[in-house]
Amino acid sequence: MSQSARVASIEALVDFRAALCTFGEEAKETLAGVQLAIQRTQDWLEGQAKLWQHETRRAEDAVAEAKTELARRKMMRVGDRAADTTEQEKALRRALARLEHAEEKLAATRRWLPALRREVDEYQGPARQLAGVLEGEQPRALALLLQKTDTLEAYIGLAAPRMPAPSPEPPKDTPPG
């Protein structure tokens, strides 16, 4: 008993192969874009950590200077009374607020750096897996689809063998003649 293939649409295989090819290219571009974004984010966050360390040191210096100026002003005497220290106290409060702000930003940056690294590490495993599939498995799948498509097209292109047309037989009721 002979079996025959029932091919509904070779074009569906061709379309699927094209879509798989497009997916592979877009996925590779996306992986590269994400890697670039990760690197930019890490660089930015590390830059922010350095910036806020520097700002914290500057704010500490400003606080020390404001305290010194306040202490100096408190030692001054105008006649028999102490000099007005309102401006120096305001400057010290501003310097302390600036220091607190810089310390908060530095602490936040230091919290985010390890959190970002953990998340990147968690992302990297599946991303490497996908990249491996795109580099290794996808080309094999595309080649197999192409081979199967070519085979099916060749199969459809085969013409069924022609049987010789039967020779007309004379009717049995009439004598030959």
mmCIF file of C-alpha atoms in Angstrom:
data_model
loop_
_atom_site.group_PDB
_atom_site.id
_atom_site.type_symbol
_atom_site.label_atom_id
_atom_site.label_comp_id
_atom_site.label_asym_id
_atom_site.label_seq_id
_atom_site.Cartn_x
_atom_site.Cartn_y
_atom_site.Cartn_z
ATOM 1 C CA MET A 1 0.000 0.000 0.000
ATOM 2 C CA SER A 2 1.480 3.312 -1.060
ATOM 3 C CA GLN A 3 1.298 6.367 1.214
ATOM 4 C CA SER A 4 1.146 9.858 -0.144
ATOM 5 C CA ALA A 5 1.879 13.123 1.598
ATOM 6 C CA ARG A 6 -0.925 15.584 2.098
ATOM 7 C CA VAL A 7 0.718 18.942 1.705
ATOM 8 C CA ALA A 8 -1.729 21.732 2.427
ATOM 9 C CA SER A 9 0.570 24.716 1.963
ATOM 10 C CA ILE A 10 4.269 24.933 1.364
ATOM 11 C CA GLU A 11 3.849 28.683 1.439
ATOM 12 C CA ALA A 12 2.987 28.422 5.163
ATOM 13 C CA LEU A 13 6.410 26.844 5.772
ATOM 14 C CA VAL A 14 8.101 29.541 3.706
ATOM 15 C CA ASP A 15 6.258 32.247 5.662
ATOM 16 C CA PHE A 16 7.125 30.577 8.971
ATOM 17 C CA ARG A 17 10.806 30.403 8.006
ATOM 18 C CA ALA A 18 10.781 34.098 7.071
ATOM 19 C CA ALA A 19 9.082 35.003 10.367
ATOM 20 C CA LEU A 20 11.598 32.904 12.305
ATOM 21 C CA CYS A 21 14.430 34.665 10.499
ATOM 22 C CA THR A 22 12.936 38.095 11.304
ATOM 23 C CA PHE A 23 12.417 37.092 14.933
ATOM 24 C CA GLY A 24 16.053 36.007 15.207
ATOM 25 C CA GLU A 25 17.382 39.285 13.854
ATOM 26 C CA GLU A 26 15.074 41.381 16.046
ATOM 27 C CA ALA A 27 15.907 39.295 19.118
ATOM 28 C CA LYS A 28 19.652 39.717 18.513
ATOM 29 C CA GLU A 29 19.212 43.489 18.115
ATOM 30 C CA THR A 30 17.114 43.638 21.270
ATOM 31 C CA LEU A 31 19.649 41.661 23.299
ATOM 32 C CA ALA A 32 22.404 43.991 22.127
ATOM 33 C CA GLY A 33 20.264 47.050 22.950
ATOM 34 C CA VAL A 34 19.458 45.758 26.415
ATOM 35 C CA GLN A 35 23.132 45.021 27.070
ATOM 36 C CA LEU A 36 23.998 48.563 26.024
ATOM 37 C CA ALA A 37 21.270 49.999 28.274
ATOM 38 C CA ILE A 38 22.534 47.908 31.193
ATOM 39 C CA GLN A 39 26.069 49.177 30.666
ATOM 40 C CA ARG A 40 24.910 52.794 30.416
ATOM 41 C CA THR A 41 22.837 52.415 33.596
ATOM 42 C CA GLN A 42 25.721 50.856 35.517
ATOM 43 C CA ASP A 43 28.091 53.580 34.338
ATOM 44 C CA TRP A 44 25.586 56.301 35.252
ATOM 45 C CA LEU A 45 24.943 54.840 38.696
ATOM 46 C CA GLU A 46 28.662 54.488 39.408
ATOM 47 C CA GLY A 47 29.112 58.099 38.262
ATOM 48 C CA GLN A 48 26.319 59.186 40.601
ATOM 49 C CA ALA A 49 28.018 57.393 43.497
ATOM 50 C CA LYS A 50 31.236 59.297 42.809
ATOM 51 C CA LEU A 51 29.337 62.561 42.390
ATOM 52 C CA TRP A 52 27.494 62.186 45.707
ATOM 53 C CA GLN A 53 30.674 61.127 47.522
ATOM 54 C CA HIS A 54 32.284 64.312 46.274
ATOM 55 C CA GLU A 55 29.199 66.384 47.201
ATOM 56 C CA THR A 56 29.127 64.813 50.661
ATOM 57 C CA ARG A 57 32.769 65.802 51.243
ATOM 58 C CA ARG A 58 32.081 69.343 50.013
ATOM 59 C CA ALA A 59 29.009 69.567 52.260
ATOM 60 C CA GLU A 60 31.020 68.293 55.246
ATOM 61 C CA ASP A 61 33.610 70.979 54.568
ATOM 62 C CA ALA A 62 30.845 73.601 54.307
ATOM 63 C CA VAL A 63 29.368 72.445 57.639
ATOM 64 C CA ALA A 64 32.780 72.630 59.306
ATOM 65 C CA GLU A 65 33.330 76.097 57.875
ATOM 66 C CA ALA A 66 29.858 77.260 58.974
ATOM 67 C CA LYS A 67 30.456 75.927 62.507
ATOM 68 C CA THR A 68 33.801 77.676 62.650
ATOM 69 C CA GLU A 69 32.271 80.935 61.454
ATOM 70 C CA LEU A 70 29.425 80.627 63.997
ATOM 71 C CA ALA A 71 31.864 79.933 66.831
ATOM 72 C CA ARG A 72 34.052 82.858 65.758
ATOM 73 C CA ARG A 73 31.030 85.159 65.591
ATOM 74 C CA LYS A 74 29.835 84.039 69.063
ATOM 75 C CA MET A 75 33.208 85.040 70.528
ATOM 76 C CA MET A 76 32.898 88.537 69.125
ATOM 77 C CA ARG A 77 31.567 91.220 71.402
ATOM 78 C CA VAL A 78 29.898 94.407 70.417
ATOM 79 C CA GLY A 79 30.320 96.523 73.480
ATOM 80 C CA ASP A 80 29.237 94.399 76.414
ATOM 81 C CA ARG A 81 26.887 92.107 74.454
ATOM 82 C CA ALA A 82 27.442 89.182 72.029
ATOM 83 C CA ALA A 83 27.378 89.818 68.275
ATOM 84 C CA ASP A 84 24.342 88.823 66.212
ATOM 85 C CA THR A 85 24.791 85.227 64.877
ATOM 86 C CA THR A 86 21.557 84.919 62.895
ATOM 87 C CA GLU A 87 23.241 84.790 59.499
ATOM 88 C CA GLN A 88 25.839 82.251 60.645
ATOM 89 C CA GLU A 89 23.135 80.026 62.149
ATOM 90 C CA LYS A 90 21.180 80.159 58.868
ATOM 91 C CA ALA A 91 24.343 79.303 56.934
ATOM 92 C CA LEU A 92 24.973 76.352 59.267
ATOM 93 C CA ARG A 93 21.390 75.074 58.817
ATOM 94 C CA ARG A 94 21.730 75.359 55.025
ATOM 95 C CA ALA A 95 25.067 73.534 55.120
ATOM 96 C CA LEU A 96 23.598 70.785 57.328
ATOM 97 C CA ALA A 97 20.593 70.416 55.003
ATOM 98 C CA ARG A 98 22.899 70.170 52.007
ATOM 99 C CA LEU A 99 24.996 67.550 53.805
ATOM 100 C CA GLU A 100 21.898 65.546 54.707
ATOM 101 C CA HIS A 101 20.673 65.697 51.108
ATOM 102 C CA ALA A 102 24.052 64.551 49.757
ATOM 103 C CA GLU A 103 24.234 61.723 52.305
ATOM 104 C CA GLU A 104 20.710 60.555 51.373
ATOM 105 C CA LYS A 105 21.588 60.541 47.678
ATOM 106 C CA LEU A 106 24.839 58.686 48.348
ATOM 107 C CA ALA A 107 23.030 56.099 50.484
ATOM 108 C CA ALA A 108 20.383 55.607 47.797
ATOM 109 C CA THR A 109 23.038 55.196 45.131
ATOM 110 C CA ARG A 110 24.879 52.666 47.277
ATOM 111 C CA ARG A 111 21.626 50.712 47.747
ATOM 112 C CA TRP A 112 20.885 50.706 44.017
ATOM 113 C CA LEU A 113 24.308 49.536 42.836
ATOM 114 C CA PRO A 114 24.119 46.038 44.368
ATOM 115 C CA ALA A 115 20.412 45.780 43.526
ATOM 116 C CA LEU A 116 21.170 46.571 39.891
ATOM 117 C CA ARG A 117 24.003 44.028 39.845
ATOM 118 C CA ARG A 118 21.692 41.320 41.253
ATOM 119 C CA GLU A 119 19.025 42.064 38.658
ATOM 120 C CA VAL A 120 21.570 42.112 35.839
ATOM 121 C CA ASP A 121 22.957 38.757 37.002
ATOM 122 C CA GLU A 122 19.421 37.352 37.065
ATOM 123 C CA TYR A 123 18.820 38.636 33.525
ATOM 124 C CA GLN A 124 22.150 37.445 32.108
ATOM 125 C CA GLY A 125 21.436 33.692 32.431
ATOM 126 C CA PRO A 126 18.277 33.614 30.307
ATOM 127 C CA ALA A 127 19.722 36.225 27.938
ATOM 128 C CA ARG A 128 22.788 34.051 27.315
ATOM 129 C CA GLN A 129 20.509 31.064 26.760
ATOM 130 C CA LEU A 130 18.477 32.955 24.183
ATOM 131 C CA ALA A 131 21.635 34.213 22.494
ATOM 132 C CA GLY A 132 22.894 30.630 22.330
ATOM 133 C CA VAL A 133 19.676 29.468 20.716
ATOM 134 C CA LEU A 134 19.796 32.333 18.236
ATOM 135 C CA GLU A 135 23.403 31.552 17.342
ATOM 136 C CA GLY A 136 23.213 27.748 17.309
ATOM 137 C CA GLU A 137 19.731 26.311 17.132
ATOM 138 C CA GLN A 138 18.028 28.895 14.952
ATOM 139 C CA PRO A 139 20.373 28.472 11.959
ATOM 140 C CA ARG A 140 19.852 24.700 12.144
ATOM 141 C CA ALA A 141 16.084 25.163 12.308
ATOM 142 C CA LEU A 142 16.171 27.537 9.330
ATOM 143 C CA ALA A 143 18.275 25.055 7.338
ATOM 144 C CA LEU A 144 15.882 22.212 8.197
ATOM 145 C CA LEU A 145 12.861 24.263 7.150
ATOM 146 C CA LEU A 146 14.567 25.153 3.876
ATOM 147 C CA GLN A 147 15.435 21.508 3.240
ATOM 148 C CA LYS A 148 11.882 20.356 3.977
ATOM 149 C CA THR A 149 10.431 23.098 1.800
ATOM 150 C CA ASP A 150 12.726 22.134 -1.079
ATOM 151 C CA THR A 151 11.843 18.473 -0.638
ATOM 152 C CA LEU A 152 8.117 19.198 -0.644
ATOM 153 C CA GLU A 153 8.410 21.437 -3.697
ATOM 154 C CA ALA A 154 10.326 18.702 -5.505
ATOM 155 C CA TYR A 155 7.701 16.176 -4.469
ATOM 156 C CA ILE A 156 4.870 18.328 -5.807
ATOM 157 C CA GLY A 157 6.819 18.916 -9.003
ATOM 158 C CA LEU A 158 6.991 15.221 -9.730
ATOM 159 C CA ALA A 159 4.555 14.197 -12.422
ATOM 160 C CA ALA A 160 2.650 11.012 -11.820
ATOM 161 C CA PRO A 161 3.825 8.303 -14.246
ATOM 162 C CA ARG A 162 1.536 8.076 -17.238
ATOM 163 C CA MET A 163 -0.052 4.788 -17.907
ATOM 164 C CA PRO A 164 -0.479 3.885 -21.579
ATOM 165 C CA ALA A 165 -3.986 4.565 -22.728
ATOM 166 C CA PRO A 166 -5.930 1.332 -23.041
ATOM 167 C CA SER A 167 -6.446 0.236 -26.616
ATOM 168 C CA PRO A 168 -10.044 0.196 -27.669
ATOM 169 C CA GLU A 169 -11.430 -3.306 -27.755
ATOM 170 C CA PRO A 170 -13.961 -4.231 -30.310
ATOM 171 C CA PRO A 171 -17.460 -4.779 -28.965
ATOM 172 C CA LYS A 172 -18.127 -8.419 -28.206
ATOM 173 C CA ASP A 173 -21.537 -8.573 -29.819
ATOM 174 C CA THR A 174 -20.440 -7.700 -33.302
ATOM 175 C CA PRO A 175 -18.303 -10.018 -35.377
ATOM 176 C CA PRO A 176 -15.035 -8.631 -36.483
ATOM 177 C CA GLY A 177 -15.032 -7.651 -39.827
#
